[in-house]
Amino acid sequence: MWVIVVVILLAYVIGSIPTAVWVGKVFFKLDIREHGSKNAGATNAIRVFGWKAGLPVFLFDVFKGWLAVMLAVFLHSERLTQEQIVFLQIATAAAVVLGHVFPLFAGFRGGKGVATLLGVGIAIFPLSVWAVLALFIIILLTTGYVSMGSMISAVLFPFIEIFVFHQHNIWLIGLSILVAVFIPVTHRNNIKRLIAGKESKFRPTKRGNNPGRTV
């Protein structure tokens, strides 16, 4: 039992690695939480620092989610049933996302968890996550809003998982529903801006082009 507890705590610590914050401070002498949308995530990192810095932030945040969930697989034991392994994966998924949103190493002020949830999805839902990603890209290219793409994709995720890929595991269905609720909650300020017509479209800029602008 103590091993399971350690794994869940380790997942939280992995999620707490504040990639965007550290990249900003080390390479640009800036706290990303004071610039752009003031969100410590990959999207804002791309907006503020450009693709060369933002893309590695995105990839590492995805990797965090994948790695944390895969810890349950790495620790596969004959003592654990398949259902227990699934439950442990869900627990580590929750822990790594909470770590990203409330990072231990950055004053508990992190990102919104989208990229990290993508990594979780790649590990747990290897088929449906690509359908959700394709949907996100279509919405982003159509509207220009990352937030809208993230929220619509998240809300439709459990329907894709259940009706397209015929998921029957009650725990995994529950996790997909949690994702559908969690992403809009973390984007509540974006929802307000969308309703008010003040949400900015995603336009990556070159480093140095007014990184302090609100986006």
mmCIF file of N, CA and C in Angstrom, residues 72-149:
data_model
loop_
_atom_site.group_PDB
_atom_site.id
_atom_site.type_symbol
_atom_site.label_atom_id
_atom_site.label_comp_id
_atom_site.label_asym_id
_atom_site.label_seq_id
_atom_site.Cartn_x
_atom_site.Cartn_y
_atom_site.Cartn_z
ATOM 1 N N ALA A 72 2.020 3.463 -13.129
ATOM 2 C CA ALA A 72 1.161 2.359 -12.692
ATOM 3 C C ALA A 72 1.458 1.100 -13.496
ATOM 4 N N VAL A 73 1.779 1.268 -14.769
ATOM 5 C CA VAL A 73 2.098 0.120 -15.626
ATOM 6 C C VAL A 73 3.486 -0.421 -15.286
ATOM 7 N N PHE A 74 4.441 0.492 -15.055
ATOM 8 C CA PHE A 74 5.794 0.075 -14.716
ATOM 9 C C PHE A 74 5.816 -0.748 -13.432
ATOM 10 N N LEU A 75 4.878 -0.447 -12.519
ATOM 11 C CA LEU A 75 4.826 -1.139 -11.243
ATOM 12 C C LEU A 75 3.843 -2.308 -11.265
ATOM 13 N N HIS A 76 3.552 -2.790 -12.460
ATOM 14 C CA HIS A 76 2.617 -3.909 -12.594
ATOM 15 C C HIS A 76 3.068 -5.079 -11.718
ATOM 16 N N SER A 77 2.127 -5.600 -10.980
ATOM 17 C CA SER A 77 2.439 -6.695 -10.067
ATOM 18 C C SER A 77 1.322 -7.725 -10.121
ATOM 19 N N GLU A 78 1.680 -8.970 -9.885
ATOM 20 C CA GLU A 78 0.684 -10.030 -9.862
ATOM 21 C C GLU A 78 -0.307 -9.817 -8.720
ATOM 22 N N ARG A 79 0.059 -8.998 -7.746
ATOM 23 C CA ARG A 79 -0.824 -8.727 -6.621
ATOM 24 C C ARG A 79 -1.943 -7.768 -6.993
ATOM 25 N N LEU A 80 -1.774 -7.053 -8.112
ATOM 26 C CA LEU A 80 -2.778 -6.084 -8.535
ATOM 27 C C LEU A 80 -3.647 -6.669 -9.635
ATOM 28 N N THR A 81 -4.941 -6.524 -9.485
ATOM 29 C CA THR A 81 -5.854 -6.932 -10.544
ATOM 30 C C THR A 81 -5.865 -5.864 -11.627
ATOM 31 N N GLN A 82 -6.431 -6.187 -12.787
ATOM 32 C CA GLN A 82 -6.502 -5.224 -13.874
ATOM 33 C C GLN A 82 -7.305 -3.999 -13.454
ATOM 34 N N GLU A 83 -8.372 -4.218 -12.690
ATOM 35 C CA GLU A 83 -9.184 -3.100 -12.226
ATOM 36 C C GLU A 83 -8.405 -2.213 -11.264
ATOM 37 N N GLN A 84 -7.562 -2.808 -10.428
ATOM 38 C CA GLN A 84 -6.750 -2.028 -9.503
ATOM 39 C C GLN A 84 -5.708 -1.196 -10.253
ATOM 40 N N ILE A 85 -5.167 -1.768 -11.328
ATOM 41 C CA ILE A 85 -4.194 -1.036 -12.134
ATOM 42 C C ILE A 85 -4.869 0.165 -12.785
ATOM 43 N N VAL A 86 -6.084 -0.033 -13.304
ATOM 44 C CA VAL A 86 -6.836 1.066 -13.919
ATOM 45 C C VAL A 86 -7.113 2.149 -12.879
ATOM 46 N N PHE A 87 -7.512 1.734 -11.681
ATOM 47 C CA PHE A 87 -7.783 2.697 -10.609
ATOM 48 C C PHE A 87 -6.521 3.488 -10.268
ATOM 49 N N LEU A 88 -5.363 2.807 -10.233
ATOM 50 C CA LEU A 88 -4.106 3.488 -9.927
ATOM 51 C C LEU A 88 -3.742 4.468 -11.035
ATOM 52 N N GLN A 89 -4.023 4.098 -12.278
ATOM 53 C CA GLN A 89 -3.769 5.009 -13.391
ATOM 54 C C GLN A 89 -4.622 6.269 -13.264
ATOM 55 N N ILE A 90 -5.877 6.090 -12.874
ATOM 56 C CA ILE A 90 -6.760 7.241 -12.705
ATOM 57 C C ILE A 90 -6.269 8.127 -11.560
ATOM 58 N N ALA A 91 -5.807 7.502 -10.480
ATOM 59 C CA ALA A 91 -5.300 8.259 -9.333
ATOM 60 C C ALA A 91 -4.055 9.055 -9.717
ATOM 61 N N THR A 92 -3.142 8.430 -10.468
ATOM 62 C CA THR A 92 -1.925 9.140 -10.880
ATOM 63 C C THR A 92 -2.267 10.226 -11.899
ATOM 64 N N ALA A 93 -3.289 9.986 -12.735
ATOM 65 C CA ALA A 93 -3.718 11.001 -13.697
ATOM 66 C C ALA A 93 -4.221 12.235 -12.959
ATOM 67 N N ALA A 94 -5.050 12.020 -11.945
ATOM 68 C CA ALA A 94 -5.564 13.144 -11.154
ATOM 69 C C ALA A 94 -4.430 13.869 -10.448
ATOM 70 N N ALA A 95 -3.474 13.117 -9.930
ATOM 71 C CA ALA A 95 -2.369 13.712 -9.183
ATOM 72 C C ALA A 95 -1.472 14.556 -10.079
ATOM 73 N N VAL A 96 -1.162 14.063 -11.271
ATOM 74 C CA VAL A 96 -0.248 14.808 -12.151
ATOM 75 C C VAL A 96 -0.913 16.083 -12.664
ATOM 76 N N VAL A 97 -2.230 16.024 -12.943
ATOM 77 C CA VAL A 97 -2.927 17.222 -13.405
ATOM 78 C C VAL A 97 -3.039 18.250 -12.277
ATOM 79 N N LEU A 98 -3.338 17.793 -11.081
ATOM 80 C CA LEU A 98 -3.374 18.702 -9.931
ATOM 81 C C LEU A 98 -2.001 19.332 -9.702
ATOM 82 N N GLY A 99 -0.952 18.537 -9.910
ATOM 83 C CA GLY A 99 0.393 19.076 -9.769
ATOM 84 C C GLY A 99 0.676 20.167 -10.783
ATOM 85 N N HIS A 100 0.170 19.987 -12.001
ATOM 86 C CA HIS A 100 0.386 20.995 -13.039
ATOM 87 C C HIS A 100 -0.395 22.276 -12.734
ATOM 88 N N VAL A 101 -1.635 22.117 -12.277
ATOM 89 C CA VAL A 101 -2.479 23.283 -11.987
ATOM 90 C C VAL A 101 -2.049 23.965 -10.696
ATOM 91 N N PHE A 102 -1.653 23.166 -9.701
ATOM 92 C CA PHE A 102 -1.204 23.702 -8.412
ATOM 93 C C PHE A 102 0.198 23.177 -8.105
ATOM 94 N N PRO A 103 1.207 23.688 -8.829
ATOM 95 C CA PRO A 103 2.566 23.148 -8.718
ATOM 96 C C PRO A 103 3.256 23.462 -7.388
ATOM 97 N N LEU A 104 3.818 22.431 -6.816
ATOM 98 C CA LEU A 104 4.543 22.564 -5.554
ATOM 99 C C LEU A 104 5.736 23.499 -5.698
ATOM 100 N N PHE A 105 6.362 23.498 -6.875
ATOM 101 C CA PHE A 105 7.602 24.252 -7.076
ATOM 102 C C PHE A 105 7.383 25.650 -7.662
ATOM 103 N N ALA A 106 6.136 26.094 -7.740
ATOM 104 C CA ALA A 106 5.884 27.423 -8.310
ATOM 105 C C ALA A 106 4.759 28.132 -7.568
ATOM 106 N N GLY A 107 4.749 27.984 -6.254
ATOM 107 C CA GLY A 107 3.776 28.702 -5.447
ATOM 108 C C GLY A 107 2.341 28.306 -5.703
ATOM 109 N N PHE A 108 2.119 27.090 -6.215
ATOM 110 C CA PHE A 108 0.776 26.564 -6.480
ATOM 111 C C PHE A 108 0.013 27.387 -7.511
ATOM 112 N N ARG A 109 0.751 28.072 -8.393
ATOM 113 C CA ARG A 109 0.147 28.827 -9.492
ATOM 114 C C ARG A 109 0.653 28.264 -10.807
ATOM 115 N N GLY A 110 -0.141 27.375 -11.397
ATOM 116 C CA GLY A 110 0.308 26.703 -12.606
ATOM 117 C C GLY A 110 -0.574 26.971 -13.806
ATOM 118 N N GLY A 111 -0.598 25.978 -14.718
ATOM 119 C CA GLY A 111 -1.372 26.106 -15.945
ATOM 120 C C GLY A 111 -2.763 25.523 -15.795
ATOM 121 N N LYS A 112 -3.416 25.288 -16.939
ATOM 122 C CA LYS A 112 -4.794 24.805 -16.923
ATOM 123 C C LYS A 112 -4.894 23.298 -17.144
ATOM 124 N N GLY A 113 -3.778 22.663 -17.439
ATOM 125 C CA GLY A 113 -3.752 21.209 -17.478
ATOM 126 C C GLY A 113 -4.087 20.557 -18.795
ATOM 127 N N VAL A 114 -4.269 21.321 -19.874
ATOM 128 C CA VAL A 114 -4.687 20.734 -21.142
ATOM 129 C C VAL A 114 -3.599 19.832 -21.725
ATOM 130 N N ALA A 115 -2.364 20.339 -21.812
ATOM 131 C CA ALA A 115 -1.280 19.542 -22.388
ATOM 132 C C ALA A 115 -0.991 18.309 -21.537
ATOM 133 N N THR A 116 -1.025 18.469 -20.226
ATOM 134 C CA THR A 116 -0.782 17.338 -19.337
ATOM 135 C C THR A 116 -1.892 16.303 -19.459
ATOM 136 N N LEU A 117 -3.124 16.753 -19.614
ATOM 137 C CA LEU A 117 -4.242 15.831 -19.839
ATOM 138 C C LEU A 117 -4.103 15.112 -21.170
ATOM 139 N N LEU A 118 -3.518 15.774 -22.152
ATOM 140 C CA LEU A 118 -3.259 15.113 -23.428
ATOM 141 C C LEU A 118 -2.307 13.936 -23.224
ATOM 142 N N GLY A 119 -1.266 14.151 -22.413
ATOM 143 C CA GLY A 119 -0.344 13.059 -22.102
ATOM 144 C C GLY A 119 -1.033 11.925 -21.375
ATOM 145 N N VAL A 120 -1.926 12.274 -20.443
ATOM 146 C CA VAL A 120 -2.721 11.266 -19.733
ATOM 147 C C VAL A 120 -3.562 10.479 -20.730
ATOM 148 N N GLY A 121 -4.173 11.205 -21.665
ATOM 149 C CA GLY A 121 -5.016 10.556 -22.658
ATOM 150 C C GLY A 121 -4.250 9.604 -23.550
ATOM 151 N N ILE A 122 -3.033 9.990 -23.941
ATOM 152 C CA ILE A 122 -2.211 9.122 -24.780
ATOM 153 C C ILE A 122 -1.916 7.817 -24.064
ATOM 154 N N ALA A 123 -1.730 7.887 -22.751
ATOM 155 C CA ALA A 123 -1.413 6.692 -21.966
ATOM 156 C C ALA A 123 -2.639 5.820 -21.704
ATOM 157 N N ILE A 124 -3.787 6.444 -21.430
ATOM 158 C CA ILE A 124 -4.971 5.672 -21.027
ATOM 159 C C ILE A 124 -5.955 5.454 -22.178
ATOM 160 N N PHE A 125 -6.122 6.475 -23.018
ATOM 161 C CA PHE A 125 -7.080 6.398 -24.126
ATOM 162 C C PHE A 125 -6.344 6.567 -25.461
ATOM 163 N N PRO A 126 -5.500 5.629 -25.838
ATOM 164 C CA PRO A 126 -4.633 5.806 -27.005
ATOM 165 C C PRO A 126 -5.356 5.976 -28.339
ATOM 166 N N LEU A 127 -6.605 5.569 -28.432
ATOM 167 C CA LEU A 127 -7.341 5.720 -29.687
ATOM 168 C C LEU A 127 -8.173 6.998 -29.694
ATOM 169 N N SER A 128 -9.033 7.156 -28.687
ATOM 170 C CA SER A 128 -9.959 8.289 -28.680
ATOM 171 C C SER A 128 -9.246 9.627 -28.542
ATOM 172 N N VAL A 129 -8.062 9.634 -27.928
ATOM 173 C CA VAL A 129 -7.369 10.910 -27.734
ATOM 174 C C VAL A 129 -6.987 11.530 -29.077
ATOM 175 N N TRP A 130 -6.707 10.704 -30.078
ATOM 176 C CA TRP A 130 -6.347 11.257 -31.392
ATOM 177 C C TRP A 130 -7.565 11.845 -32.088
ATOM 178 N N ALA A 131 -8.729 11.240 -31.868
ATOM 179 C CA ALA A 131 -9.964 11.810 -32.409
ATOM 180 C C ALA A 131 -10.251 13.157 -31.756
ATOM 181 N N VAL A 132 -10.035 13.226 -30.449
ATOM 182 C CA VAL A 132 -10.247 14.483 -29.720
ATOM 183 C C VAL A 132 -9.249 15.538 -30.183
ATOM 184 N N LEU A 133 -7.999 15.128 -30.401
ATOM 185 C CA LEU A 133 -6.972 16.066 -30.862
ATOM 186 C C LEU A 133 -7.302 16.602 -32.250
ATOM 187 N N ALA A 134 -7.801 15.719 -33.118
ATOM 188 C CA ALA A 134 -8.193 16.156 -34.466
ATOM 189 C C ALA A 134 -9.335 17.165 -34.381
ATOM 190 N N LEU A 135 -10.281 16.899 -33.493
ATOM 191 C CA LEU A 135 -11.400 17.820 -33.294
ATOM 192 C C LEU A 135 -10.906 19.172 -32.798
ATOM 193 N N PHE A 136 -9.957 19.154 -31.853
ATOM 194 C CA PHE A 136 -9.377 20.391 -31.327
ATOM 195 C C PHE A 136 -8.727 21.204 -32.443
ATOM 196 N N ILE A 137 -7.958 20.538 -33.289
ATOM 197 C CA ILE A 137 -7.255 21.233 -34.376
ATOM 198 C C ILE A 137 -8.251 21.863 -35.347
ATOM 199 N N ILE A 138 -9.319 21.122 -35.657
ATOM 200 C CA ILE A 138 -10.336 21.661 -36.569
ATOM 201 C C ILE A 138 -10.971 22.913 -35.990
ATOM 202 N N ILE A 139 -11.310 22.874 -34.700
ATOM 203 C CA ILE A 139 -11.937 24.032 -34.055
ATOM 204 C C ILE A 139 -10.964 25.204 -33.988
ATOM 205 N N LEU A 140 -9.700 24.909 -33.668
ATOM 206 C CA LEU A 140 -8.688 25.970 -33.594
ATOM 207 C C LEU A 140 -8.500 26.639 -34.953
ATOM 208 N N LEU A 141 -8.387 25.838 -36.014
ATOM 209 C CA LEU A 141 -8.180 26.397 -37.347
ATOM 210 C C LEU A 141 -9.413 27.157 -37.827
ATOM 211 N N THR A 142 -10.583 26.724 -37.385
ATOM 212 C CA THR A 142 -11.834 27.352 -37.813
ATOM 213 C C THR A 142 -12.103 28.654 -37.074
ATOM 214 N N THR A 143 -11.864 28.648 -35.762
ATOM 215 C CA THR A 143 -12.211 29.807 -34.940
ATOM 216 C C THR A 143 -11.010 30.642 -34.517
ATOM 217 N N GLY A 144 -9.848 29.993 -34.380
ATOM 218 C CA GLY A 144 -8.660 30.689 -33.902
ATOM 219 C C GLY A 144 -8.544 30.724 -32.391
ATOM 220 N N TYR A 145 -9.517 30.119 -31.689
ATOM 221 C CA TYR A 145 -9.521 30.142 -30.228
ATOM 222 C C TYR A 145 -9.048 28.810 -29.652
ATOM 223 N N VAL A 146 -7.917 28.831 -28.947
ATOM 224 C CA VAL A 146 -7.420 27.639 -28.279
ATOM 225 C C VAL A 146 -8.382 27.202 -27.178
ATOM 226 N N SER A 147 -8.881 28.177 -26.435
ATOM 227 C CA SER A 147 -9.777 27.868 -25.320
ATOM 228 C C SER A 147 -11.046 27.172 -25.804
ATOM 229 N N MET A 148 -11.627 27.653 -26.892
ATOM 230 C CA MET A 148 -12.848 27.047 -27.416
ATOM 231 C C MET A 148 -12.576 25.622 -27.888
ATOM 232 N N GLY A 149 -11.451 25.431 -28.575
ATOM 233 C CA GLY A 149 -11.088 24.097 -29.027
ATOM 234 C C GLY A 149 -10.889 23.142 -27.873
#
